[in-house]
CSV table of C-alpha atoms in Angstrom, one decimal:
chain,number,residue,atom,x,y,z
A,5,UNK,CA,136.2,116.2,108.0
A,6,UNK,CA,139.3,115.2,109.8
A,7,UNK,CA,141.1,112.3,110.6
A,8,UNK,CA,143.9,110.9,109.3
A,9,UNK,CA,144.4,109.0,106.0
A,10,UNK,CA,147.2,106.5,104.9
A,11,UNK,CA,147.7,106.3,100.7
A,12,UNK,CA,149.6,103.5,99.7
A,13,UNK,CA,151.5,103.9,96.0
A,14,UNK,CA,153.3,106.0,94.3
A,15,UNK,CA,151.4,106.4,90.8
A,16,UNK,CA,149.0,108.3,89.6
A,17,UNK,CA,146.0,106.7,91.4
A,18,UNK,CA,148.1,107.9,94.5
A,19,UNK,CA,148.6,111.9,93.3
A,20,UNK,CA,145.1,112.6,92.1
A,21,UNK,CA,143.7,110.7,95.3
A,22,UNK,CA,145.6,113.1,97.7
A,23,UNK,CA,144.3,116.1,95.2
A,24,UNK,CA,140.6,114.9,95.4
A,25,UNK,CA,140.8,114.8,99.5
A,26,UNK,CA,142.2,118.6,99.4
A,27,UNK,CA,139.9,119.4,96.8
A,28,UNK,CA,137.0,117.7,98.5
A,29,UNK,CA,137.3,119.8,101.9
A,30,UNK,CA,138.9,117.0,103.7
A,31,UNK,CA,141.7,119.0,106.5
A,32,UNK,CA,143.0,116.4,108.6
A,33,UNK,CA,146.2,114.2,108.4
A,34,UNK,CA,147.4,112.7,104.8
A,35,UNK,CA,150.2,110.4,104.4
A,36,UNK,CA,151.2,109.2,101.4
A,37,UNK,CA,153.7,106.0,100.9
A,38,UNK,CA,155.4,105.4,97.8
A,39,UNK,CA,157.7,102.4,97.5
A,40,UNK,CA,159.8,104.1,94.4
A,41,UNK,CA,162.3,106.8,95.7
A,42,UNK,CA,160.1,109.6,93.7
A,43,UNK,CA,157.4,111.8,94.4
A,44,UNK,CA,154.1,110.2,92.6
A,45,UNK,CA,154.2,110.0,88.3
A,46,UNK,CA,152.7,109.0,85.4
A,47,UNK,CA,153.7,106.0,83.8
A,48,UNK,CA,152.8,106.9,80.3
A,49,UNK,CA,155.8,108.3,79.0
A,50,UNK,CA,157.7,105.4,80.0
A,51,UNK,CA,156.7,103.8,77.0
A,52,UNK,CA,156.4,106.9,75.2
A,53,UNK,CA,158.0,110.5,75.5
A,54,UNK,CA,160.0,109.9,78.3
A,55,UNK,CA,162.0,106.7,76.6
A,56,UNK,CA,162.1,108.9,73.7
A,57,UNK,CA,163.8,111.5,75.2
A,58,UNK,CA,161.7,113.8,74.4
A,59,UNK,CA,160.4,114.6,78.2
A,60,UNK,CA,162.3,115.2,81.4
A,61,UNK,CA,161.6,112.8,84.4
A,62,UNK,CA,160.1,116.2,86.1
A,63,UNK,CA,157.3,116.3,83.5
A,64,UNK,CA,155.8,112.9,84.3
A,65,UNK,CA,155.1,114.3,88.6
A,66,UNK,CA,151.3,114.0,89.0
A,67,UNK,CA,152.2,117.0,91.5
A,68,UNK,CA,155.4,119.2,92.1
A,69,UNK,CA,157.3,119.1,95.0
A,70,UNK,CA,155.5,122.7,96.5
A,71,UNK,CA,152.2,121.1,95.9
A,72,UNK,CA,152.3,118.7,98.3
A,73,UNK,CA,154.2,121.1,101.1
A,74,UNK,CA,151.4,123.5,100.3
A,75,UNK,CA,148.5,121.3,100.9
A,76,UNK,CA,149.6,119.8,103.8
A,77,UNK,CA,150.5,115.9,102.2
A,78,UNK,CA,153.2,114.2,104.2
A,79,UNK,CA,154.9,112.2,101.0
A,80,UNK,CA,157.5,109.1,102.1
A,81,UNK,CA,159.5,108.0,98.8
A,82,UNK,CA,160.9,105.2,99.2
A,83,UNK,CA,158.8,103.6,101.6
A,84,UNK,CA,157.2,100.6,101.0
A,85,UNK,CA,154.3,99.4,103.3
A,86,UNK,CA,155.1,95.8,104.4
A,87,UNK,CA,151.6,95.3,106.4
A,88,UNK,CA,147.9,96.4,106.6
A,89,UNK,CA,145.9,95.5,109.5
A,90,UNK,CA,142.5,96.5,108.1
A,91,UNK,CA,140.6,95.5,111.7
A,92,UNK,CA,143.2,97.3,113.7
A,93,UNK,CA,143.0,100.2,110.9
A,94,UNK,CA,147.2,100.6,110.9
A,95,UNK,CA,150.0,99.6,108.4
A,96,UNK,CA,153.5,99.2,108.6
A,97,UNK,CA,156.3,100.6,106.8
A,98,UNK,CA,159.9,100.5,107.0
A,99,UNK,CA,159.3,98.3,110.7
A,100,UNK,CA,157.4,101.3,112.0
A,101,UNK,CA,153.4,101.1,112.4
A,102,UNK,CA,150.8,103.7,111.8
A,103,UNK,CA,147.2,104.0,112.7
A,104,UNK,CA,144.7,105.2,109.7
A,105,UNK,CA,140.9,105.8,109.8
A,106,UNK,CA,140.6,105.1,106.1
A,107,UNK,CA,143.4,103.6,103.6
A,108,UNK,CA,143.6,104.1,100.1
A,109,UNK,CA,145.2,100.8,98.3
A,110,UNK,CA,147.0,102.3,94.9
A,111,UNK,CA,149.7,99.9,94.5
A,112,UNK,CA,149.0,99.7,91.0
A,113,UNK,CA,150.4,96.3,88.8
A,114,UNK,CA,153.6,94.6,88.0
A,115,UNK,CA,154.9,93.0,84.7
A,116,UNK,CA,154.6,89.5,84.5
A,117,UNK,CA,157.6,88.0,84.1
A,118,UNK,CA,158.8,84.7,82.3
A,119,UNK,CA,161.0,82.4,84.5
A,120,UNK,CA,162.4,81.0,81.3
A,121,UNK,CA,163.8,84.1,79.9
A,122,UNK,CA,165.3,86.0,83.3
A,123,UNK,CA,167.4,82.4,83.8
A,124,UNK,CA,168.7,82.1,80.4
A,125,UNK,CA,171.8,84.6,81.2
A,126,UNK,CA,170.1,86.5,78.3
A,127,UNK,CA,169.7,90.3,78.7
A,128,UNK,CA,166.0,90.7,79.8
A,129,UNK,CA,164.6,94.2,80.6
A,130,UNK,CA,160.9,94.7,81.7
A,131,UNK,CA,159.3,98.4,81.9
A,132,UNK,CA,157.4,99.4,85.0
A,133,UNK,CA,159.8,102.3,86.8
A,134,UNK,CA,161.8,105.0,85.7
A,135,UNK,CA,164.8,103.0,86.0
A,136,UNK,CA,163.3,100.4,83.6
A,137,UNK,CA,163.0,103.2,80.7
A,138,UNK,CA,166.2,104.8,81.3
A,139,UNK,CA,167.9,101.2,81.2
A,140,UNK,CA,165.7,100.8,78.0
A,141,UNK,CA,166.3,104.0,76.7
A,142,UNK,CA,170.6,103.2,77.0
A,143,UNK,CA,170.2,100.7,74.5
A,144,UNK,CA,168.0,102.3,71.8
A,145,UNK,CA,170.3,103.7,69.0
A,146,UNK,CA,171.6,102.9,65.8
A,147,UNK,CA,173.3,99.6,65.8
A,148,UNK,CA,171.8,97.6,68.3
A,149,UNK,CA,168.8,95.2,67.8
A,150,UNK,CA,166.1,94.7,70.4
A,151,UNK,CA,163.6,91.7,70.4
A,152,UNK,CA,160.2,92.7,72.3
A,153,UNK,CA,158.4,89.7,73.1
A,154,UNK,CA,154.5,91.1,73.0
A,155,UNK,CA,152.6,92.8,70.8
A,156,UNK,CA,150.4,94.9,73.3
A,157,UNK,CA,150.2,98.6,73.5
A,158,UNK,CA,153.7,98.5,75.7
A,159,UNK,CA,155.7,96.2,73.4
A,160,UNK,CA,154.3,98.0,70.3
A,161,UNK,CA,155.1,101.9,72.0
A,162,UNK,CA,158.8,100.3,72.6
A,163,UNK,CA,158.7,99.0,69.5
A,164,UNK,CA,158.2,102.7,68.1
A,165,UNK,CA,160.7,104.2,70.2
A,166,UNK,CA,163.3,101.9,69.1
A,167,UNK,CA,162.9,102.6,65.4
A,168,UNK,CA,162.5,106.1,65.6
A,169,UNK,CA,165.8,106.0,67.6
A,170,UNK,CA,167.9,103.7,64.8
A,171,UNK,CA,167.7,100.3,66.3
A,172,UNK,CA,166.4,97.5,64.8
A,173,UNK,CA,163.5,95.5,66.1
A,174,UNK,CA,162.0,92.4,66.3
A,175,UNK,CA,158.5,91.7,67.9
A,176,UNK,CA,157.4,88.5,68.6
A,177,UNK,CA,153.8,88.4,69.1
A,178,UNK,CA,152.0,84.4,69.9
A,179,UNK,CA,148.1,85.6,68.6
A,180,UNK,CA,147.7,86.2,64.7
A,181,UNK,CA,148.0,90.1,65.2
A,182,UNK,CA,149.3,92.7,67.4
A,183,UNK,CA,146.3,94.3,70.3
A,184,UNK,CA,144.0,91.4,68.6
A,185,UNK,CA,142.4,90.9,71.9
A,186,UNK,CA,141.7,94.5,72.9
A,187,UNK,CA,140.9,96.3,69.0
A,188,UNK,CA,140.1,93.1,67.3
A,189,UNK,CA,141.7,91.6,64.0
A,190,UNK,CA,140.7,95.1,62.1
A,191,UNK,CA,142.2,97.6,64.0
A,192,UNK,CA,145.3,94.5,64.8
A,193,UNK,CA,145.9,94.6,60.8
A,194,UNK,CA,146.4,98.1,61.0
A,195,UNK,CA,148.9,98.5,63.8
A,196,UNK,CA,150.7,95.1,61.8
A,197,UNK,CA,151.2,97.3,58.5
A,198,UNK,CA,152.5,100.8,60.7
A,199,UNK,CA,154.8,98.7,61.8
A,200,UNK,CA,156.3,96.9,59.4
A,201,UNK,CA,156.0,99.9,57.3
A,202,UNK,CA,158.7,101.4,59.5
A,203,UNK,CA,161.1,98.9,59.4
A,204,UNK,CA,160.3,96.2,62.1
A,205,UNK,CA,160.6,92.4,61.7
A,206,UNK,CA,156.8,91.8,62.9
A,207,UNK,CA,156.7,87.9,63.8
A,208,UNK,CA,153.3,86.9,64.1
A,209,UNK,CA,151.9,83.7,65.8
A,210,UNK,CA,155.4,83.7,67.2
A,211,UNK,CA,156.1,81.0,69.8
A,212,UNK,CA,159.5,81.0,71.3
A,213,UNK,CA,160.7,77.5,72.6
A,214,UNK,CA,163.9,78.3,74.2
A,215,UNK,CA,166.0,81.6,75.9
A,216,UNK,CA,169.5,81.5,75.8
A,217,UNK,CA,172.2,84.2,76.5
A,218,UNK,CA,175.6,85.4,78.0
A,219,UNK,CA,174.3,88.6,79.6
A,220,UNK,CA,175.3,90.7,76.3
A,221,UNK,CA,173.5,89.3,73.9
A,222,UNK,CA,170.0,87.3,74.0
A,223,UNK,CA,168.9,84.5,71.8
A,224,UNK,CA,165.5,83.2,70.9
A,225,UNK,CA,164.5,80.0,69.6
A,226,UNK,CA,161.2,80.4,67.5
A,227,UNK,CA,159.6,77.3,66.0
A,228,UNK,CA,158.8,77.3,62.4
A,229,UNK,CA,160.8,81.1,62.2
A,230,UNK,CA,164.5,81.9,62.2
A,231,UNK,CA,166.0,82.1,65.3
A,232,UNK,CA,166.3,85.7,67.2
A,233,UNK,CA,169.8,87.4,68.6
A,234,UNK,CA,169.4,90.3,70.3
A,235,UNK,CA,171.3,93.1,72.5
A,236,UNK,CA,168.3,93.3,75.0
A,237,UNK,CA,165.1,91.3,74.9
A,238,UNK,CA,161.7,93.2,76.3
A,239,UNK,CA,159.4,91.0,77.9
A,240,UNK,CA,155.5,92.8,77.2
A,241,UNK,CA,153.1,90.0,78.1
A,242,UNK,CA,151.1,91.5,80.3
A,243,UNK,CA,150.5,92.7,84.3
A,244,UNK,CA,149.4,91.5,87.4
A,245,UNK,CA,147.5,93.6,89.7
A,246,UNK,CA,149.8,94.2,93.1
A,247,UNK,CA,147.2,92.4,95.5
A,248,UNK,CA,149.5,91.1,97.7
A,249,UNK,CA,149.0,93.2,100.8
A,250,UNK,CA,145.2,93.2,100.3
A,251,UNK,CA,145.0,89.5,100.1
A,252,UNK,CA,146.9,89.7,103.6
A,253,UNK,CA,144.4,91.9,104.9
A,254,UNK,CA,141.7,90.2,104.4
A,255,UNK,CA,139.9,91.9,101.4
A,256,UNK,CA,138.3,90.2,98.5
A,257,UNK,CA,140.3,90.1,95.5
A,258,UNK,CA,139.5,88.9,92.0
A,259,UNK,CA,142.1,89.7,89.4
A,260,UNK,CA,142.4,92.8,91.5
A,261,UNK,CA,141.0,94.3,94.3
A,262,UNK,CA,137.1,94.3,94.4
A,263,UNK,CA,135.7,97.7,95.3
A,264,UNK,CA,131.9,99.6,94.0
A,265,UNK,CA,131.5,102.5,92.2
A,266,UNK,CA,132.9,104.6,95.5
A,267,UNK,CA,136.3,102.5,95.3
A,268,UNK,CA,135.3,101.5,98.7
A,269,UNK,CA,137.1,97.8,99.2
A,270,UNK,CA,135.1,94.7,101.6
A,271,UNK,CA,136.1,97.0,104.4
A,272,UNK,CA,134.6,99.9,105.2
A,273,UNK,CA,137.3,102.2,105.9
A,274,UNK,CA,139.5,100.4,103.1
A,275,UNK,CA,139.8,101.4,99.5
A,276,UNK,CA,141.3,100.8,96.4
A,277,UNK,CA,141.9,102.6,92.9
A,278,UNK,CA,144.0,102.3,89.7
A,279,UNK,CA,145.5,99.2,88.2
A,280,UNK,CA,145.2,97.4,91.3
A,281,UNK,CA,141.3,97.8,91.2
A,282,UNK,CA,138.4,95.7,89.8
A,283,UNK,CA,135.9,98.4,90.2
A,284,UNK,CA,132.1,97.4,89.8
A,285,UNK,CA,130.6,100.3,87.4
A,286,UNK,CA,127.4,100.9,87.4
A,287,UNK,CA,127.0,101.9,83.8
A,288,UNK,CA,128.6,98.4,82.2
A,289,UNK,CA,127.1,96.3,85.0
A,290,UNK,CA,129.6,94.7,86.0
A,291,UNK,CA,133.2,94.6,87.1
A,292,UNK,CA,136.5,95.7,85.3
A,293,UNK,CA,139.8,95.8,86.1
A,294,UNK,CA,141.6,98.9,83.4
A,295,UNK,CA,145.4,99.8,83.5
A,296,UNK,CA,144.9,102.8,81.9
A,297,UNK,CA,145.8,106.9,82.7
A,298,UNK,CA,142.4,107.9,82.5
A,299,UNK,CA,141.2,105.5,84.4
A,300,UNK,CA,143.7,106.1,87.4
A,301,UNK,CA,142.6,109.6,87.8
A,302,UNK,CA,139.2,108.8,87.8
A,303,UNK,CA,139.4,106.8,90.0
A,304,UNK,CA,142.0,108.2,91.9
A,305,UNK,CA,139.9,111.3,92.2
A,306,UNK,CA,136.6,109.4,93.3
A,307,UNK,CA,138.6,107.7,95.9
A,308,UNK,CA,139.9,110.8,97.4
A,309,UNK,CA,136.1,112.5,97.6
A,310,UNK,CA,134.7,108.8,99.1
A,311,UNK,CA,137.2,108.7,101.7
A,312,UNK,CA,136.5,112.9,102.5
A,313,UNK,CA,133.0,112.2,103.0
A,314,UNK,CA,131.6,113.5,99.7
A,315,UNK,CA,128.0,111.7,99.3
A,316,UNK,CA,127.9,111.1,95.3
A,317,UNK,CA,131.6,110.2,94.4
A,318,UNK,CA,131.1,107.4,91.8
A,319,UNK,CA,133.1,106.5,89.3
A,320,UNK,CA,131.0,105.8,86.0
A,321,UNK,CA,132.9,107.3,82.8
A,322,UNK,CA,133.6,104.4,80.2
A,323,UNK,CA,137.1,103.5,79.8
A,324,UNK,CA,139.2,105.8,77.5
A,325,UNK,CA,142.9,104.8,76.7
A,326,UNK,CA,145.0,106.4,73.8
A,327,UNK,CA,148.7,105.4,72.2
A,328,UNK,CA,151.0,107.1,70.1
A,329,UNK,CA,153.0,104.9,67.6
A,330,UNK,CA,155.0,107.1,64.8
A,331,UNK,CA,153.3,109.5,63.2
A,332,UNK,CA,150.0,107.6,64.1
A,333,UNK,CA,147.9,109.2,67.5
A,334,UNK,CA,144.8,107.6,68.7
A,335,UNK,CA,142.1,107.8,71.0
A,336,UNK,CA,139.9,105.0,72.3
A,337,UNK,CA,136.3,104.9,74.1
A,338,UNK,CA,134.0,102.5,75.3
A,339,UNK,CA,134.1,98.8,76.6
A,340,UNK,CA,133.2,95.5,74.5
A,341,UNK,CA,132.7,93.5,76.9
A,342,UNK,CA,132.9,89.6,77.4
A,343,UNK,CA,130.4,89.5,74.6
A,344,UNK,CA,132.5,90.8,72.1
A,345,UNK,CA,130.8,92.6,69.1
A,346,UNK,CA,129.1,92.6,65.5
A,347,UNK,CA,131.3,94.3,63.3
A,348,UNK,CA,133.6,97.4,63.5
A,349,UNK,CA,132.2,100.5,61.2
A,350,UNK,CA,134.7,102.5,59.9
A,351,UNK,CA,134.6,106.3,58.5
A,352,UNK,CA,137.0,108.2,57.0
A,353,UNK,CA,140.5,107.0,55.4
A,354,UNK,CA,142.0,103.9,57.0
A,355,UNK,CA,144.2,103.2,54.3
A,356,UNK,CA,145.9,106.2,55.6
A,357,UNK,CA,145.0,106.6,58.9
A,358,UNK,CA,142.9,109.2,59.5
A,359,UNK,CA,139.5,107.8,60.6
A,360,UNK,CA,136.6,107.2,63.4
A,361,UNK,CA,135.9,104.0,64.0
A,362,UNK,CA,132.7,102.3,65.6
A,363,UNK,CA,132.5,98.8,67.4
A,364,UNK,CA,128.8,97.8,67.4
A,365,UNK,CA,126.8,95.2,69.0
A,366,UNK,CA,122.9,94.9,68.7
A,367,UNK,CA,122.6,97.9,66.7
A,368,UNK,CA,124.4,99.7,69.1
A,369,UNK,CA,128.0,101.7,69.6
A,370,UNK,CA,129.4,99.8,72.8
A,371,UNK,CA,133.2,101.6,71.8
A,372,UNK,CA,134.5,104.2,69.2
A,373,UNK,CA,138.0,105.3,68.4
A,374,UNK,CA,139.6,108.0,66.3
A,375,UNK,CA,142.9,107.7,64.7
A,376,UNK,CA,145.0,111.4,63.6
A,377,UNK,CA,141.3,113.0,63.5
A,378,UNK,CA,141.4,115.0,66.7
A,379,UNK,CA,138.5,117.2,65.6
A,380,UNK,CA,136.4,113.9,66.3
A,381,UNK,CA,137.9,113.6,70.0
A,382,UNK,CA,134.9,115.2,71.8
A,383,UNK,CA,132.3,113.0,69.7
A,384,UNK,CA,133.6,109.1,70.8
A,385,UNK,CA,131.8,109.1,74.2
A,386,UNK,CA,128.7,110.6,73.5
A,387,UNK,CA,128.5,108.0,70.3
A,388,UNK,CA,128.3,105.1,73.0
A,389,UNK,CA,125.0,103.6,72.9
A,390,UNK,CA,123.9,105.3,70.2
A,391,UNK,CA,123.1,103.6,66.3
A,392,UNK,CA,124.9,104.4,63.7
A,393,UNK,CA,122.0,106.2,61.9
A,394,UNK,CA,122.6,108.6,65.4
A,395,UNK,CA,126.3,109.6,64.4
A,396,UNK,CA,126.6,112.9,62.5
C-alpha cells in the first residue's frame, strides 16, 4: 500500500505506530510530528530509572536515530501540529500545511494542574517530559524535602525515588489509601506500609486548604494535620487526555478520543492510539481509556497495521500495567470494571511481599497481580476468567 501518512506525537504510541506500518508492508510516505525536541520515548522511566539516574535519556528512544533513516520515517522534533482538517485530510504545523490520506492522533495526556498551587509563588513541579524529571531529579538528594501531592502510581514512584536518593518526603494523598481506586483498600494498605517503612511522612485523607510560597520554598496548609514546608512540591493528581485538536476536527471525544478495536476514530481515515484514546475492546465490552506502556504499544502497533491496510488488526489484550517502588516489583493484569469486585484472593506471603493476587467477581478472575514472584508473570492473563478452583 502507498500513500502518505501524518503521525502526530512523540511518545510511544507514536514509535511503535511507525514500526507497525513498516512492519505491516506499508511503503509509501511517513511523517511523524513530535511537539518535544526528541526523537519518540518512553515515559516510564521518568518516574522511575531515568529520575533515578540509573538510565541515560538514550535508553528511553522507542527507536534510534538509524532506525528511522533506515525505514524511510521522516521525524520532525519539535514540531507541534496546530490544525487537523479531517474533511480536507491535511494538518498544519509550524504555519506550513500538509495533506495525509490517513492521520494517526498519539498526542497522548497532560498532568492536570491545580491553579491554586502554580499561583502561590510556591515551587511547583509536574512530570510529563524529560525536562520535568531532570528538574525533579536536581532536587532529590540528602537535605532537601519534597511534598508530592497524590498518592497514584506517579506520586508514589517519585515518592521512591526521593527516598532512595536521601530526601525526605511527604505525600499527601485526599482518599483513605494510596492507588485505593485502581488496587482497592488491600493492595492500598500495602503500598501505605512500603512506604512508610522507608521513611516517608504518608498523610492520608490529606486535604490541603491553602498554597503559599516564595519560589524556594513551598508551604501547605493541611486541615486537621501539621502544616507542610517544602523545597519543591509535586502535583500527581491525575491526566487529561490531549483532545484538543480532535475536538477541533470534528471527532467524537469522550474522556478521550473514541476509536473501535482498529483505533480507527469517527472518521474514516482518522485514528487515534495511546493515552489520548478511549478504545472500545471487544473482550470487556465496552470502552476504556488506559495510560499505560503496554497499552501504547498495543495499540500503537494495531494503529499502524489498520492504517497499512492489514484486515484483522484489533486491539483485544486486557490491560497490563507494572510499577517498581523499592525493593518491591509488580505486575498487574486484567480490568475490574465499573462494577468493581467480590473480594481480592491472595496466595503466597503478603506480609512480605512476595505473592499472586486475584480480584474476583461472580466466581470469576476479572484481574490478577504478582508482586516480587516473577516466575508467576506468564500465569496472570491466562487466570482471567477463570475460578479460583482453575488456578494451579
Amino acid at each position: 500500500m502507498s500513500g502518505r501518512i501524518v503521525i502526530v506525537g512523540g511518545g510511544l504510541a507514536a514509535g511503535t505506530a511507525a514500526a507497525g506500518l513498516r512492519d505491516a508492508g506499508y511503503d509509501g510516505d511517513v511523517v511523524l510530528h513530535a511537539a518535544e525536541p526528541h526523537l519518540p520515548y518512553e515515559r516510564p522511566p521518568l518516574s522511575k530509572g531515568y529520575l533515578a539516574g540509573d538510565a541515560e535519556a538514550d535508553s528511553m528512544l522507542v527507536h534510534p536515530a538509524s532506525w528511522y533513516a533506515e525505514n524511510d520515517v521522516e521525524v520532525r522534533p519539535g514540531s507541534r501540529v496546530e490544525r487537523i482538517d479531517a474533511d480536507a485530510h491535511t494538518v498544519t504545523a509550524g504555519g506550513a500545511t500538509e495533506s495525509f490520506d490517513r492521520l494517526l492522533i498519539a498526542t497522548g495526556a497532560s498532568p492536570r494542574h491545580l491553579a491554586a498551587a502554580d499561583e502561590s509563588g510556591a515551587p511547583v513541579a509536574y512530570l510529563r517530559t524529560r525536562e520535568d524529571s531532570d528538574r525533579l531529579r536536581s532536587v532529590l538528594a540528602p537535605g532537601h524535602r519534597i511534598a508530592i501531592l497524590g498518592g497514584g502510581f506517579l506520586g508514589l514512584e517519585v515518592a521512591a525515588a526521593a527516598r532512595n536518593a536521601g530526601a525526605d518526603v511527604i505525600v499527601l494523598e485526599a482518599l483513605d489509601l494510596p492507588l485505593l481506586r485502581v488496587l482497592g483498600p488491600e493492595m492500598g494498605a500495602m503500598f501505605a506500609d512500603l512506604h512508610r517503612e522507608h521513611g516517608v511522612d504518608l498523610r492520608l485523607g490529606a486535604k490541603v486548604t491553602g498554597f503559599d510560597g516564595d519560589g524556594r520554598r513551598a508551604r501547605l496548609t493541611v486541615d486537621g494535620s501539621a502544616d507542610v514546608e517544602a523545597d519543591l512540591l509535586v502535583v500527581g493528581i491525575g491526566a487529561s487526555p490531549d483532545v484538543a485538536l480532535a475536538e477541533a476536527a470534528g471527532l467524537a471525544v469522550d474522556d478521550g478520543i473514541l476509536v473501535d478495536e482498529r483505533m480507527r476514530t469517527s472518521h474514516p481515515d482518522v485514528y487515534a492510539a495511546g493515552d489520548v484514546a478511549r478504545a472500545h475492546h471487544p473482550v470487556l465490552g465496552r470502552s476504556i481509556r488506559v495510560e499505560h506502556w503496554d497499552n501504547a504499544i498495543r495499540q500503537g502497533r494495531v494503529a499502524g497495521q489498520a492504517m497499512a491496510g492489514v484486515e484483522d488488526a484489533a486491539a483485544t489484550d486486557l490491560p497490563y500495567f507494572f510499577t517498581d517502588q523499592y525493593d518491591l516489583g509488580m505486575e498487574y493484569v486484567g480490568d475490574v470494571g465499573p462494577d468493581g469486585y467480590d473480594e481480592v484472593v491472595v496466595r503466597g506471603d503478603l506480609t512480605k511481599r512476595v505473592f499472586k493476587a486475584y480480584w474476583v467477581s461472580g466466581g470469576k478472575v476479572v484481574a490478577a497481580m504478582q508482586a516480587n514472584d516473577w516466575d508467576a508473570s506468564d500465569s496472570l492473563r491466562p487466570a482471567i476468567g477463570k475460578s479460583l478452583a482453575e488456578l494451579s
